[in-house]
Short mmCIF file of C-alpha atoms in Angstrom, two decimals:
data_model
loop_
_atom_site.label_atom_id
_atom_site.label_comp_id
_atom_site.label_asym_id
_atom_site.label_seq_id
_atom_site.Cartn_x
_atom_site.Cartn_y
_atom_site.Cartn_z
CA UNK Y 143 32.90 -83.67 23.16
CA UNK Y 144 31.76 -83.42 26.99
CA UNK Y 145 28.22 -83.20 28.15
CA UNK Y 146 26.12 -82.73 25.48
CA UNK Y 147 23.82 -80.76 27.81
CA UNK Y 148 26.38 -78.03 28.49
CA UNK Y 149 27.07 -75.27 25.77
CA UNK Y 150 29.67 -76.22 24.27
CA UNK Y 151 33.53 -74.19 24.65
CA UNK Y 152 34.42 -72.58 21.24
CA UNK Y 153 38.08 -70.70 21.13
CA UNK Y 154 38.02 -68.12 18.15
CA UNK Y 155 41.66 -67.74 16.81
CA UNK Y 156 41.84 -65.17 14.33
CA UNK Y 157 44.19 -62.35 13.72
CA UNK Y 158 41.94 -59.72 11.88
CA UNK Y 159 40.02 -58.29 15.11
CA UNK Y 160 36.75 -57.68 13.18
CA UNK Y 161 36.31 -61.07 11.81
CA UNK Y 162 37.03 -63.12 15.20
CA UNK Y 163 34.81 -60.52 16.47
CA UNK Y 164 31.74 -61.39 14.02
CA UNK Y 165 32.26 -65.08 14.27
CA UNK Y 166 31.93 -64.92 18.35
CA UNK Y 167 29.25 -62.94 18.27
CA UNK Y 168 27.43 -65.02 15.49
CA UNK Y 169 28.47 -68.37 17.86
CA UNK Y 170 27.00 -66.74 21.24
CA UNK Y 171 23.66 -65.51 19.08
CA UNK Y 172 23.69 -69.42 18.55
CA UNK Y 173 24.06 -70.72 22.46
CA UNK Y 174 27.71 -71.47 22.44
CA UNK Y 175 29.87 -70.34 24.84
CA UNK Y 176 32.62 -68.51 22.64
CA UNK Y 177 36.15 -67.16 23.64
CA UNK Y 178 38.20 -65.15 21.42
CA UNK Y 179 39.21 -63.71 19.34
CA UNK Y 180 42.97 -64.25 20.23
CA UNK Y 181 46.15 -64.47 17.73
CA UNK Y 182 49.25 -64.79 19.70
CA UNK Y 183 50.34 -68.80 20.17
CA UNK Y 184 51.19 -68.48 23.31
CA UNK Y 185 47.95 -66.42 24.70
CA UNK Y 186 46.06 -69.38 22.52
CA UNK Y 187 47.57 -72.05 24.17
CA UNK Y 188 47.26 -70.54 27.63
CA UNK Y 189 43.85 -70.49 27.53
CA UNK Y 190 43.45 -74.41 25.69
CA UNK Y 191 44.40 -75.13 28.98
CA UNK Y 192 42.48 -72.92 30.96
CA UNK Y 193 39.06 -73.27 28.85
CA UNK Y 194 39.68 -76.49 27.63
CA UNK Y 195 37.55 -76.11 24.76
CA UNK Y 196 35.52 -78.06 22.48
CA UNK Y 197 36.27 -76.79 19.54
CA UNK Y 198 38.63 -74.01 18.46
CA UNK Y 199 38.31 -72.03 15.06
CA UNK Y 200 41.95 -71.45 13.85
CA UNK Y 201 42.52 -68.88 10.97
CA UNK Y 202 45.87 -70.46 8.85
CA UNK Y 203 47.45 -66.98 8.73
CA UNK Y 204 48.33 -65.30 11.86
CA UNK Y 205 50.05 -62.17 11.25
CA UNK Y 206 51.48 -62.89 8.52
CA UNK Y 207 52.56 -65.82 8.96
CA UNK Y 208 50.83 -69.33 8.64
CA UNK Y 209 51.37 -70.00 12.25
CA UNK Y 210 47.80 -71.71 12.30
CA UNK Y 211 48.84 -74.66 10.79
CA UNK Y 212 51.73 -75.51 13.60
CA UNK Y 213 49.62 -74.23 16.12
CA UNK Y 214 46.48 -76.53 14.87
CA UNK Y 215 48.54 -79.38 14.74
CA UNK Y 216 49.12 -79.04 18.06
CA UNK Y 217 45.56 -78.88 19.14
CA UNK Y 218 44.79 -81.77 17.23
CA UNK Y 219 47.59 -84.03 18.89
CA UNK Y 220 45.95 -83.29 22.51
CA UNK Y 221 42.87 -84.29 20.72
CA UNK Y 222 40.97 -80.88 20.31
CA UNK Y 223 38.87 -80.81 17.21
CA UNK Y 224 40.31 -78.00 15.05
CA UNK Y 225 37.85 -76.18 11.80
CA UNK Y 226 40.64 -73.91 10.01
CA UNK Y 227 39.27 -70.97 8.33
CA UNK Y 228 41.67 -69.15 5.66
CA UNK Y 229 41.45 -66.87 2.96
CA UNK Y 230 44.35 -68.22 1.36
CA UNK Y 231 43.31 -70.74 -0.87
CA UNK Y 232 45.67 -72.08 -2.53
CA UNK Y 233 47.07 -75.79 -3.47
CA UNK Y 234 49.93 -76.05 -1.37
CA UNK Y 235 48.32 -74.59 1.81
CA UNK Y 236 45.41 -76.51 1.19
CA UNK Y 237 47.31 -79.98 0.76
CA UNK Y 238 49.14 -78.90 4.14
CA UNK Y 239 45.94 -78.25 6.04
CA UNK Y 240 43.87 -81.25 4.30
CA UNK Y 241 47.10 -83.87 5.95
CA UNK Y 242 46.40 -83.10 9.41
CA UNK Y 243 42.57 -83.92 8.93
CA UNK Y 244 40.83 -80.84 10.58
CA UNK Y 245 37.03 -81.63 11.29
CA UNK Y 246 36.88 -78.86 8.54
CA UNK Y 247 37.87 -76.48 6.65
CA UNK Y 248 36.27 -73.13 5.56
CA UNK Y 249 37.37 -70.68 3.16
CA UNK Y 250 36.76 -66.95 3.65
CA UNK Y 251 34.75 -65.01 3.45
CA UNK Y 252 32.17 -66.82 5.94
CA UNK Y 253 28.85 -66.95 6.46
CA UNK Y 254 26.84 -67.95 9.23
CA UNK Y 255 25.62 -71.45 8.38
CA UNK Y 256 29.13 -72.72 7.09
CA UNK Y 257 30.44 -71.92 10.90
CA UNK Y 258 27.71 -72.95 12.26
CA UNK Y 259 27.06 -76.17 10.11
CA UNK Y 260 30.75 -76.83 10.75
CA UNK Y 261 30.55 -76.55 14.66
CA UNK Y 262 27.65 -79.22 14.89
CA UNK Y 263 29.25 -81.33 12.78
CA UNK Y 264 32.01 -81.38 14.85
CA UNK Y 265 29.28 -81.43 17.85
CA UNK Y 266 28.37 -84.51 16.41
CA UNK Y 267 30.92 -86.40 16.93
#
């Protein structure tokens, strides 16, 4: 993390307009700077390096694919702390996500405290 005293950057990646939508607005009601939501790989990666943020939310399943995963592994190898959110709960997806040791992992549906408990975890250090 940078600064502690600055708010920190949160990058919402989710596919499904109304949920990136609800957990921006639930992270700004909080004090955190939130971008988002945003699906495409390449817009997502575009602005990693423009916001250069401190945390990004990554839903597994990107229009129907599970494009999250690749694309979280890739945050986490520039050393960007990644929480995956999914819906998809099952053992194989799970095992995938679980090896690239995410700061978490959060199965939907959401509420408020579980993002929010997750971000200052991650906040934490």
């Amino acid at each position: 993390m940078k600064d502690s005293r600055e708010s920190p950057r949160i990058l919402v990646v989710e596919d499904e307009l109304l949920v990136g939508l609800a957990i921006k607005e639930m992270l700004k009601e909080a004090g955190y700077h939130a971008e988002g939501p945003v699906a495409a790989p390449d817009e997502v990666r575009s602005l990693v390096a423009a916001l250069t943020p401190h945390v990004v939310i990554m839903d597994l399943n990107l229009g129907g694919h599970f494009e999250g995963i690749d694309l979280g592994r890739e945050l986490i190898q520039q050393g960007i702390p990644v929480i995956f959110i999914t819906g998809y709960a099952n053992e194989p997806i799970l095992q995938k996500v679980k090896a690239l040791n995410p700061r978490a992992l959060l199965i939907k549906p959401l509420t408020p405290q579980q993002v929010l408990h997750a971000v200052e975890v991650v906040k934490a250090g």
